[in-house]
Short mmCIF file of C-alpha atoms in Angstrom, two decimals:
data_model
loop_
_atom_site.label_atom_id
_atom_site.label_comp_id
_atom_site.label_asym_id
_atom_site.label_seq_id
_atom_site.Cartn_x
_atom_site.Cartn_y
_atom_site.Cartn_z
CA MET A 1 0.00 0.00 0.00
CA ARG A 2 1.28 3.46 -0.78
CA ILE A 3 0.42 6.69 1.02
CA PHE A 4 1.58 9.61 -1.08
CA GLY A 5 4.17 7.37 -2.65
CA LEU A 6 5.36 5.84 0.59
CA ASN A 7 5.67 2.13 1.32
CA ARG A 8 7.64 0.07 3.82
CA LYS A 9 10.68 -0.41 1.64
CA ILE A 10 10.94 3.28 0.83
CA ILE A 11 10.57 4.15 4.50
CA ARG A 12 13.48 1.85 5.38
CA VAL A 13 15.73 3.28 2.68
CA LEU A 14 14.81 6.90 3.38
CA LEU A 15 15.35 6.64 7.13
CA GLY A 16 18.57 4.70 6.65
CA THR A 17 20.13 7.19 4.29
CA GLU A 18 18.98 10.23 6.24
CA TYR A 19 20.33 8.75 9.48
CA ALA A 20 23.68 8.03 7.82
CA HIS A 21 23.69 11.54 6.40
CA MET A 22 23.04 13.05 9.82
CA LEU A 23 25.78 10.97 11.45
CA GLU A 24 28.26 12.89 9.32
CA TYR A 25 27.22 16.07 11.06
CA ARG A 26 27.49 14.75 14.60
CA ALA A 27 29.57 17.66 15.91
CA GLU A 28 27.06 20.10 14.50
CA ILE A 29 24.14 18.29 16.06
CA ALA A 30 25.91 18.26 19.42
CA LEU A 31 26.07 22.04 19.19
CA TRP A 32 22.42 22.14 18.23
CA ALA A 33 21.58 20.13 21.32
CA LEU A 34 23.63 22.55 23.40
CA SER A 35 21.89 25.56 21.91
CA GLY A 36 18.69 24.32 23.56
CA VAL A 37 19.93 25.45 26.99
CA LEU A 38 17.31 28.18 27.24
CA PRO A 39 14.96 26.16 29.51
CA PHE A 40 17.85 25.65 31.96
CA ILE A 41 18.63 29.37 32.01
CA MET A 42 14.97 30.08 32.70
CA LEU A 43 14.91 27.36 35.40
CA SER A 44 17.78 29.00 37.29
CA LEU A 45 15.99 32.33 37.03
CA TRP A 46 12.62 31.01 38.23
CA ASN A 47 14.26 29.05 41.06
CA GLY A 48 15.78 32.16 42.59
CA SER A 49 12.81 34.46 42.03
CA ASP A 50 10.13 35.53 44.48
CA ALA A 51 7.54 34.77 41.81
CA ARG A 52 7.96 30.99 42.07
CA GLY A 53 4.69 30.75 43.95
CA VAL A 54 2.60 31.66 40.89
CA LEU A 55 3.91 28.66 38.95
CA GLY A 56 1.97 26.13 40.98
CA MET A 57 5.03 23.87 41.23
CA ASP A 58 7.51 23.18 44.01
CA GLY A 59 11.31 23.05 43.56
CA VAL A 60 11.66 19.48 42.31
CA GLY A 61 8.53 19.79 40.18
CA LEU A 62 9.97 22.88 38.54
CA ASP A 63 13.30 21.15 37.85
CA ARG A 64 11.47 18.27 36.23
CA TYR A 65 9.23 20.54 34.21
CA PHE A 66 12.09 22.47 32.64
CA LEU A 67 14.16 19.35 32.02
CA SER A 68 11.13 17.82 30.29
CA ALA A 69 10.61 21.01 28.31
CA PHE A 70 14.24 20.78 27.17
CA LEU A 71 13.80 17.14 26.11
CA VAL A 72 10.50 17.75 24.33
CA ARG A 73 12.08 20.63 22.44
CA GLN A 74 15.05 18.46 21.45
CA PHE A 75 12.78 15.91 19.83
CA SER A 76 10.29 18.28 18.25
CA VAL A 77 12.63 20.84 16.67
CA VAL A 78 11.67 21.56 13.07
CA TRP A 79 13.94 23.33 10.58
CA MET A 80 11.93 22.39 7.53
CA ILE A 81 11.61 25.97 6.22
CA TYR A 82 15.37 26.55 6.01
CA ALA A 83 16.02 23.23 4.25
CA PHE A 84 13.12 23.79 1.90
CA GLU A 85 14.06 27.37 1.08
CA GLU A 86 17.57 26.27 0.19
CA ASP A 87 16.29 23.41 -1.97
CA ALA A 88 13.84 25.69 -3.74
CA LEU A 89 16.35 28.46 -4.39
CA THR A 90 19.12 26.16 -5.62
CA GLY A 91 16.73 24.21 -7.84
CA ARG A 92 17.30 20.93 -6.02
CA LEU A 93 13.56 20.71 -5.50
CA SER A 94 12.75 20.18 -9.18
CA PRO A 95 13.95 16.55 -9.43
CA TYR A 96 12.16 15.75 -6.14
CA LEU A 97 8.91 16.96 -7.64
CA LEU A 98 9.24 14.53 -10.51
CA GLN A 99 9.52 11.51 -8.26
CA PRO A 100 6.40 9.57 -7.31
CA LEU A 101 7.25 10.21 -3.64
CA HIS A 102 5.72 13.27 -2.00
CA PRO A 103 8.72 15.59 -1.30
CA LEU A 104 7.47 16.32 2.20
CA TRP A 105 8.30 12.75 3.21
CA ARG A 106 11.94 13.43 2.47
CA TYR A 107 11.96 16.25 5.02
CA VAL A 108 10.11 14.13 7.56
CA ALA A 109 12.76 11.42 7.16
CA SER A 110 15.66 13.80 7.61
CA HIS A 111 14.10 15.21 10.79
CA LEU A 112 13.63 11.71 12.18
CA GLY A 113 17.21 10.84 11.26
CA GLU A 114 18.40 13.93 13.07
CA GLN A 115 16.38 13.10 16.19
CA LEU A 116 18.06 9.72 16.32
CA THR A 117 21.51 11.32 16.07
CA ARG A 118 20.55 13.78 18.78
CA LEU A 119 19.52 11.09 21.27
CA PRO A 120 22.98 10.48 22.83
CA PHE A 121 23.67 14.21 23.28
CA ALA A 122 20.30 14.78 24.92
CA ALA A 123 21.02 11.80 27.20
CA VAL A 124 24.39 13.26 28.23
CA ILE A 125 22.89 16.66 29.02
CA THR A 126 20.13 14.96 31.04
CA ALA A 127 22.73 12.94 32.98
CA ILE A 128 24.71 16.11 33.78
CA PHE A 129 21.49 17.78 34.94
CA PHE A 130 20.78 14.95 37.37
CA LEU A 131 24.38 15.03 38.65
CA ILE A 132 23.97 18.71 39.51
CA GLN A 133 20.40 18.32 40.77
CA PRO A 134 20.20 14.75 42.18
CA LYS A 135 17.02 15.51 44.13
CA ALA A 136 15.13 16.00 40.89
CA PHE A 137 15.93 12.50 39.63
CA TRP A 138 12.96 10.49 38.48
CA VAL A 139 12.13 7.72 36.08
CA PRO A 140 8.66 8.07 34.57
CA SER A 141 6.50 4.95 34.63
CA LEU A 142 6.36 3.05 31.37
CA GLY A 143 2.81 4.26 30.73
CA HIS A 144 3.75 7.89 31.22
CA PHE A 145 6.85 7.49 29.13
CA VAL A 146 4.95 6.06 26.18
CA LEU A 147 2.29 8.76 26.45
CA ALA A 148 4.94 11.48 26.66
CA TRP A 149 6.67 10.01 23.64
CA LEU A 150 3.39 10.04 21.76
CA ALA A 151 2.63 13.62 22.82
CA THR A 152 6.10 14.76 21.72
CA TRP A 153 5.63 13.05 18.41
CA MET A 154 2.29 14.78 17.93
CA ALA A 155 3.94 18.08 18.89
CA PHE A 156 6.57 17.45 16.23
CA SER A 157 3.82 16.73 13.69
CA ILE A 158 2.01 19.98 14.47
CA ALA A 159 5.24 22.00 14.27
CA PHE A 160 6.17 20.27 11.04
CA LEU A 161 2.77 21.00 9.48
CA LEU A 162 2.89 24.63 10.58
CA GLN A 163 6.30 25.07 8.98
CA SER A 164 5.23 23.21 5.84
CA LEU A 165 2.34 25.61 5.54
CA ILE A 166 4.72 28.56 5.56
CA ALA A 167 7.23 26.73 3.36
CA SER A 168 4.51 26.24 0.72
CA LEU A 169 4.30 30.01 0.55
CA CYS A 170 7.88 29.82 -0.72
CA PHE A 171 6.39 28.99 -4.10
CA TRP A 172 5.00 32.52 -4.12
CA SER A 173 7.40 34.67 -2.10
CA GLU A 174 10.79 32.85 -2.05
CA LYS A 175 11.52 34.41 1.34
CA ALA A 176 9.60 32.20 3.72
CA SER A 177 12.25 32.41 6.44
CA ALA A 178 11.14 35.97 7.20
CA LEU A 179 7.66 34.60 7.89
CA GLU A 180 9.17 31.85 10.00
CA ARG A 181 10.25 34.54 12.48
CA LEU A 182 6.61 35.53 12.89
CA LEU A 183 5.82 31.93 13.77
CA PHE A 184 8.77 31.56 16.13
CA ILE A 185 7.95 34.59 18.31
CA PRO A 186 4.53 33.40 19.57
CA PHE A 187 6.00 29.91 19.87
CA LEU A 188 8.79 31.20 22.12
CA PHE A 189 6.48 33.05 24.49
CA LEU A 190 3.35 30.88 24.49
CA SER A 191 4.71 27.34 24.25
CA GLY A 192 5.90 26.98 27.83
CA LEU A 193 9.58 26.94 26.96
CA LEU A 194 10.31 30.02 29.09
CA ALA A 195 7.67 29.55 31.76
CA PRO A 196 5.00 26.90 32.37
CA ILE A 197 1.71 28.29 31.13
CA THR A 198 0.25 28.01 34.64
CA ALA A 199 2.38 31.10 35.33
CA PHE A 200 0.37 33.20 32.87
CA PRO A 201 -2.46 35.47 33.99
CA PRO A 202 -5.82 33.76 33.31
CA PHE A 203 -6.77 35.71 30.16
CA VAL A 204 -3.36 35.09 28.53
CA ARG A 205 -3.61 31.42 29.42
CA THR A 206 -7.06 31.17 27.85
CA PHE A 207 -5.77 32.92 24.74
CA ALA A 208 -2.72 30.65 24.55
CA GLN A 209 -4.84 27.54 24.81
CA TRP A 210 -6.65 28.50 21.64
CA THR A 211 -3.33 28.49 19.76
CA PRO A 212 -1.33 25.35 18.94
CA PHE A 213 1.72 26.55 20.89
CA PRO A 214 1.14 25.15 24.41
CA TYR A 215 0.65 21.73 22.86
CA LEU A 216 4.15 21.90 21.37
CA ILE A 217 6.04 22.07 24.70
CA ASP A 218 3.92 22.58 27.80
CA PHE A 219 1.54 19.64 27.38
CA PRO A 220 4.11 16.95 26.43
CA ALA A 221 6.50 18.26 29.12
CA ARG A 222 3.82 17.93 31.78
CA VAL A 223 3.07 14.38 30.71
CA LEU A 224 6.78 13.48 30.87
CA ALA A 225 7.25 15.19 34.23
CA GLU A 226 4.20 13.27 35.56
CA GLN A 227 2.39 16.44 36.54
CA PRO A 228 -1.37 16.67 36.78
CA VAL A 229 -2.69 17.41 33.31
CA ASP A 230 -5.88 16.66 31.42
CA MET A 231 -4.48 13.93 29.16
CA LEU A 232 -7.62 13.25 27.19
CA ALA A 233 -8.22 16.92 26.36
CA GLY A 234 -4.53 17.45 25.53
CA PHE A 235 -4.32 14.60 23.07
CA ALA A 236 -7.70 15.49 21.57
CA ILE A 237 -6.56 19.06 20.90
CA GLN A 238 -3.24 17.89 19.46
CA LEU A 239 -5.10 15.57 17.13
CA THR A 240 -7.52 18.35 16.16
CA TRP A 241 -4.65 20.60 15.12
CA ILE A 242 -3.13 17.86 12.99
CA VAL A 243 -6.47 17.11 11.34
CA LEU A 244 -7.00 20.83 10.68
CA LEU A 245 -3.55 21.55 9.31
CA LEU A 246 -2.92 18.47 7.19
CA PRO A 247 -5.48 19.15 4.41
CA LEU A 248 -4.49 22.84 4.38
CA VAL A 249 -0.85 21.95 3.83
CA LEU A 250 -1.66 19.48 1.07
CA LEU A 251 -3.96 21.94 -0.73
CA LEU A 252 -1.53 24.84 -0.52
CA TRP A 253 1.34 22.59 -1.54
CA ARG A 254 -0.50 21.38 -4.61
CA ALA A 255 -1.45 24.92 -5.63
CA GLY A 256 2.15 25.97 -5.09
CA VAL A 257 3.62 23.17 -7.17
CA ARG A 258 1.26 24.04 -10.01
CA ARG A 259 2.51 27.60 -9.86
CA TYR A 260 6.11 26.44 -9.60
CA SER A 261 5.95 24.38 -12.79
CA ALA A 262 4.16 27.26 -14.49
CA MET A 263 7.13 29.45 -13.60
CA GLY A 264 9.61 27.09 -15.26
CA ALA A 265 7.55 26.56 -18.39
CA MET B 1 42.35 55.88 6.88
CA GLY B 2 40.33 57.95 4.39
CA ARG B 3 40.14 54.95 2.11
CA TYR B 4 38.46 52.94 4.86
CA PHE B 5 35.79 55.58 5.45
CA LYS B 6 35.11 55.91 1.75
CA SER B 7 34.77 52.13 1.40
CA LEU B 8 32.39 52.00 4.36
CA ARG B 9 30.13 54.64 2.82
CA ARG B 10 29.96 52.72 -0.45
CA PHE B 11 29.40 49.36 1.29
CA TRP B 12 26.52 50.56 3.40
CA GLY B 13 24.92 52.68 0.73
CA THR B 14 24.58 49.73 -1.63
CA ALA B 15 23.49 47.37 1.17
CA VAL B 16 20.66 49.65 2.28
CA ALA B 17 19.56 50.28 -1.30
CA SER B 18 19.39 46.58 -2.13
CA GLN B 19 17.50 45.69 1.06
CA LEU B 20 14.86 48.32 0.59
CA GLU B 21 13.82 46.52 -2.56
CA TYR B 22 12.13 43.88 -0.43
CA GLN B 23 9.43 46.06 1.02
CA LEU B 24 7.33 43.21 2.32
CA ASN B 25 10.30 41.98 4.30
CA VAL B 26 10.64 45.39 5.95
CA VAL B 27 7.02 45.23 7.10
CA ILE B 28 7.42 41.68 8.41
CA GLU B 29 10.57 42.73 10.23
CA LEU B 30 8.80 45.66 11.91
CA VAL B 31 5.93 43.43 13.06
CA ALA B 32 8.41 40.85 14.34
CA VAL B 33 10.34 43.44 16.35
CA GLY B 34 7.15 44.77 17.92
CA LEU B 35 5.80 41.33 18.81
CA SER B 36 9.14 40.20 20.15
CA LEU B 37 9.44 43.17 22.49
CA LEU B 38 5.85 42.70 23.63
CA GLY B 39 6.57 39.05 24.42
CA SER B 40 9.74 39.90 26.31
CA LEU B 41 7.94 42.48 28.42
CA PHE B 42 5.16 40.01 29.13
CA MET B 43 7.66 37.34 30.21
CA LEU B 44 9.45 39.87 32.42
CA SER B 45 6.14 40.93 33.98
CA LEU B 46 5.57 37.36 35.20
CA PHE B 47 8.45 37.78 37.62
CA PHE B 48 6.93 40.86 39.21
CA GLY B 49 3.88 41.60 41.26
CA PRO B 50 3.02 43.32 44.51
CA GLY B 51 6.14 43.35 46.68
CA ARG B 52 8.18 41.15 44.33
CA ALA B 53 11.58 41.91 42.86
CA LEU B 54 13.97 40.07 40.58
CA GLY B 55 17.40 39.66 42.15
CA GLY B 56 16.86 42.93 44.01
CA TRP B 57 15.84 44.83 40.87
CA SER B 58 12.47 46.54 40.65
CA TRP B 59 10.25 46.38 37.55
CA ASN B 60 11.38 49.78 36.28
CA GLU B 61 15.03 48.97 36.85
CA ALA B 62 14.67 45.65 35.06
CA LEU B 63 13.11 47.53 32.14
CA ILE B 64 16.43 49.31 31.63
CA VAL B 65 18.21 45.96 31.39
CA GLN B 66 15.60 44.76 28.93
CA GLY B 67 16.06 47.97 26.94
CA PHE B 68 19.80 47.53 26.65
CA TYR B 69 19.28 43.92 25.61
CA THR B 70 16.95 45.10 22.85
CA VAL B 71 19.55 47.66 21.70
CA LEU B 72 22.29 45.02 21.51
CA ASP B 73 19.99 42.58 19.75
CA GLY B 74 19.34 45.32 17.20
CA VAL B 75 23.07 45.90 16.82
CA ALA B 76 23.52 42.16 16.30
CA SER B 77 20.92 42.04 13.53
CA THR B 78 22.21 45.24 11.91
CA TRP B 79 25.95 44.47 11.84
CA LEU B 80 27.03 41.21 13.38
CA ARG B 81 24.68 38.62 11.91
CA PRO B 82 24.77 39.76 8.24
CA ASN B 83 28.56 40.15 8.23
CA LEU B 84 29.89 37.43 10.46
CA SER B 85 27.57 34.71 9.20
CA SER B 86 28.92 35.19 5.68
CA ILE B 87 32.47 34.30 6.77
CA VAL B 88 31.40 30.64 6.72
CA THR B 89 30.13 31.02 3.16
CA HIS B 90 33.36 32.69 2.03
CA VAL B 91 35.43 29.86 3.48
CA ARG B 92 33.23 27.17 1.99
CA GLU B 93 33.04 28.66 -1.48
CA GLY B 94 36.64 29.82 -1.61
CA THR B 95 35.77 33.49 -2.06
CA LEU B 96 37.84 34.31 1.03
CA ASP B 97 40.84 34.25 -1.31
CA PHE B 98 39.56 37.33 -3.10
CA ILE B 99 39.05 39.19 0.15
CA LEU B 100 42.58 38.41 1.31
CA LEU B 101 43.93 39.87 -1.92
CA LYS B 102 42.17 43.20 -1.48
CA PRO B 103 44.25 46.17 -0.33
CA ILE B 104 42.16 46.51 2.81
CA ASP B 105 42.33 44.71 6.13
CA SER B 106 40.46 41.40 5.86
CA GLN B 107 38.94 41.57 9.35
CA PHE B 108 37.70 45.09 8.66
CA TRP B 109 36.19 43.99 5.35
CA LEU B 110 34.52 40.88 6.80
CA SER B 111 33.17 42.68 9.87
CA LEU B 112 31.74 45.78 8.23
CA ARG B 113 31.04 44.82 4.63
CA THR B 114 27.29 45.10 4.85
CA ILE B 115 24.55 46.48 7.04
CA SER B 116 20.97 45.42 7.45
CA PRO B 117 18.63 48.30 8.34
CA ALA B 118 16.16 45.75 9.74
CA GLY B 119 17.75 46.02 13.17
CA LEU B 120 17.54 49.80 13.41
CA PRO B 121 13.94 49.99 14.72
CA GLU B 122 14.97 47.57 17.44
CA ILE B 123 17.81 49.86 18.50
CA VAL B 124 15.45 52.84 18.67
CA LEU B 125 12.80 50.90 20.63
CA GLY B 126 15.44 49.65 23.03
CA LEU B 127 16.74 53.16 23.68
CA LEU B 128 13.20 54.41 24.27
CA LEU B 129 12.69 51.62 26.79
CA VAL B 130 15.91 52.58 28.58
CA ILE B 131 14.83 56.22 28.79
CA TRP B 132 11.33 55.33 29.98
CA GLY B 133 12.61 52.85 32.58
CA GLY B 134 15.26 55.29 33.75
CA GLN B 135 12.71 58.06 34.23
CA GLN B 136 10.30 55.77 36.08
CA ALA B 137 13.10 54.54 38.34
CA GLY B 138 14.02 58.15 39.10
CA ALA B 139 17.47 58.06 37.57
CA SER B 140 19.08 61.42 36.88
CA LEU B 141 22.00 61.24 34.55
CA SER B 142 24.70 63.91 34.40
CA PRO B 143 26.51 64.54 31.10
CA GLY B 144 29.50 62.70 32.59
CA GLY B 145 27.28 59.76 33.52
CA PHE B 146 25.87 59.77 30.02
CA ALA B 147 29.38 59.51 28.59
CA VAL B 148 30.10 56.55 30.89
CA VAL B 149 26.92 54.81 29.71
CA LEU B 150 27.99 55.26 26.10
CA LEU B 151 31.48 54.00 26.90
CA MET B 152 30.12 50.89 28.65
CA LEU B 153 27.71 50.21 25.79
CA LEU B 154 30.65 50.45 23.41
CA ALA B 155 32.61 48.04 25.60
CA GLY B 156 29.63 45.67 25.66
CA GLY B 157 29.30 45.86 21.89
CA LEU B 158 33.00 45.16 21.50
CA ILE B 159 32.77 42.10 23.76
CA LEU B 160 29.78 40.81 21.79
CA TYR B 161 31.56 41.39 18.48
CA SER B 162 34.78 39.75 19.64
CA LEU B 163 33.03 36.64 20.97
CA TRP B 164 31.05 36.28 17.77
CA PHE B 165 34.07 36.90 15.54
CA LEU B 166 36.17 34.40 17.51
CA ILE B 167 33.60 31.69 16.84
CA ALA B 168 33.12 32.71 13.22
CA ALA B 169 36.89 32.56 12.69
CA THR B 170 36.96 28.89 13.67
CA SER B 171 35.17 28.23 10.38
CA ILE B 172 38.65 28.28 8.79
CA TRP B 173 39.02 24.81 10.32
CA PHE B 174 35.47 23.54 10.81
CA VAL B 175 33.75 25.22 7.84
CA LYS B 176 30.32 24.99 9.49
CA THR B 177 30.11 27.12 12.61
CA TRP B 178 26.61 28.42 12.21
CA ASN B 179 25.51 26.26 15.11
CA ALA B 180 28.24 27.51 17.39
CA THR B 181 26.83 31.00 17.03
CA GLU B 182 23.41 29.54 17.88
CA VAL B 183 24.87 28.36 21.19
CA LEU B 184 26.26 31.85 21.74
CA ARG B 185 22.87 33.38 21.01
CA ALA B 186 21.14 31.06 23.47
CA VAL B 187 23.58 32.05 26.21
CA LEU B 188 23.35 35.74 25.36
CA ALA B 189 19.58 35.53 25.86
CA SER B 190 20.37 35.35 29.58
CA GLY B 191 21.31 39.04 29.30
CA ARG B 192 17.62 39.94 29.22
CA TYR B 193 17.56 39.78 33.00
CA PRO B 194 19.76 41.38 35.67
CA VAL B 195 22.73 39.12 36.40
CA ALA B 196 22.00 39.30 40.13
CA ALA B 197 18.87 37.20 39.50
CA TYR B 198 20.96 34.14 38.64
CA PRO B 199 22.46 31.72 41.17
CA ALA B 200 26.06 32.37 42.23
CA PRO B 201 27.91 29.94 39.89
CA LEU B 202 26.10 31.32 36.83
CA HIS B 203 26.71 34.82 38.13
CA LEU B 204 30.46 34.17 37.95
CA LEU B 205 30.19 32.52 34.53
CA PHE B 206 28.28 35.49 33.11
CA THR B 207 30.80 37.98 34.51
CA ILE B 208 34.15 36.47 33.57
CA VAL B 209 33.84 33.61 31.07
CA ILE B 210 30.98 34.78 28.85
CA PRO B 211 30.71 38.38 30.05
CA VAL B 212 26.99 38.80 29.47
CA ALA B 213 26.87 40.98 32.58
CA PHE B 214 28.76 43.79 30.85
CA LEU B 215 26.39 43.83 27.91
CA THR B 216 23.22 44.80 29.76
CA THR B 217 23.39 44.76 33.55
CA VAL B 218 26.43 47.01 33.96
CA PRO B 219 25.21 49.78 31.61
CA ALA B 220 21.90 49.68 33.48
CA GLU B 221 23.76 50.03 36.77
CA VAL B 222 25.53 53.10 35.39
CA VAL B 223 22.19 54.63 34.44
CA LEU B 224 20.93 54.01 37.98
CA GLY B 225 24.13 55.46 39.45
CA ARG B 226 24.99 52.18 41.16
CA ALA B 227 28.05 51.08 39.25
CA ASN B 228 31.37 51.01 41.07
CA ALA B 229 34.69 51.87 39.47
CA PRO B 230 36.33 48.39 39.67
CA THR B 231 33.43 46.85 37.72
CA LEU B 232 33.73 49.51 35.02
CA TRP B 233 37.47 48.99 34.71
CA LEU B 234 36.97 45.22 34.56
CA GLY B 235 34.45 45.72 31.76
CA LEU B 236 36.78 47.94 29.75
CA GLY B 237 39.68 45.55 30.35
CA LEU B 238 37.64 42.58 29.21
CA ALA B 239 36.49 44.44 26.10
CA VAL B 240 40.07 45.29 25.09
CA GLY B 241 41.26 41.80 26.01
CA PHE B 242 38.56 40.05 24.01
CA PHE B 243 39.17 42.30 21.03
CA ILE B 244 42.91 41.62 21.03
CA ALA B 245 42.20 37.90 21.39
CA ALA B 246 39.82 37.98 18.41
CA ARG B 247 42.35 39.90 16.32
CA GLN B 248 45.25 37.58 17.19
CA PHE B 249 43.12 34.52 16.63
CA TRP B 250 42.12 35.76 13.18
CA LEU B 251 45.77 36.33 12.20
CA TYR B 252 46.61 32.88 13.54
CA ALA B 253 43.69 31.33 11.63
CA LEU B 254 44.80 32.98 8.40
CA ARG B 255 48.22 31.36 8.72
CA HIS B 256 46.38 28.03 8.69
CA TYR B 257 44.12 28.92 5.83
CA THR B 258 44.77 26.83 2.76
CA SER B 259 41.93 28.05 0.53
CA ALA B 260 39.15 25.83 -0.69
CA SER B 261 40.97 24.31 -3.63
CA SER B 262 44.42 23.46 -2.28
#
């Protein structure tokens, strides 16, 4: 069976080559992992601040939240727009469009390959964190771990679809990375990367919950940190965003490709 | 010297002209700057409330720090990012050879070749925030104090430039250092908040090793009339030291440069 040109054999080959490709850039990916230190900087700030009370978490809970936020971010980072923009501008995209495989799958595979390469670095940073903060050590139960993994994967899917949506605009504007900044800013402040969304005043929290952003970091991080969270609602909303975005991306992509070929002809 | 000034005028004139062609990008950039500042202020406001302070800094005082951070971020997007990120490209594509052959200092050329006006609104907004915060906090600045603030900002900018250039120069060996500057950016983000708000070990790290403190907190202290002389001298010393290190490292790197083809 093929879904947009994908079958089991192609999946194996794609993932294999992308993983091998990413292994070449191990040093670079280590630096990428390190550049995700922002949650730790925010943790040290929150820990020493008088405002800790508004977070609704105690010391260890806060440590675990920000560590989880770091891990969720590590495995849901999407850089699709940059890769796509480069491919589109250098003309590498044209042969991809001729293949019977939907080009988006190629980007999905390279992200998954990169996550696999990133795993050891994330593990090392986590180990160092526990060495410095042994009180915060915990091992989530298997059930929680699987659910957190699933939630992170859904978060990755939402982020990937959002970026694909903007990347499709590349067919029209060629400068999608400027728009990416407009997506990154609300992500940074509303996702829970800098502060758990329980810290927000009620009206901001309500507003944030209507956007996809808290479901990219805050929700999966809470599941991983085993904090009280409405699992059913969280997963339902994540799924809703995916179901909403997927057809939009496919439609816009198809319209864009039609325009793209028109440009070359 | 005259040749350098003339080159600079030409460089920047053409850069500004070519960027203004993308008018939509200018609009997007303005919106992004506004939203980003709004988000930062919102995040900062979470730390405050009745009777709460951040590392001993009041809301208005912290606004000055945030303002200086915004200014430096604007400086980074105006000068540092467009110039220093292209060093990697020059090394990879072998065009560095052409730059080395020019009758102008290569570090000067690479550091000031272009300018991106996109960061200018950020600089203006940041300065406005500093003035507003300073007024609210009741700071009164003498002309002498104003000169010290400028001097410390200059020192902070020099430190930022030197750190960034040091990392960019390693691309002579590693070719891809884009990610290293991402790490630097992540750490610099800590400069949004007064250094005193961080735990002691980080406090030390941000003062000596990666002197984030001198970028935002120290200029803010000068505005508030709280800075002491040893800190200021340390800041100036670090700025000169980092600059010399960056310069020497660049000369050393060039001795190891073997162009893309050989």
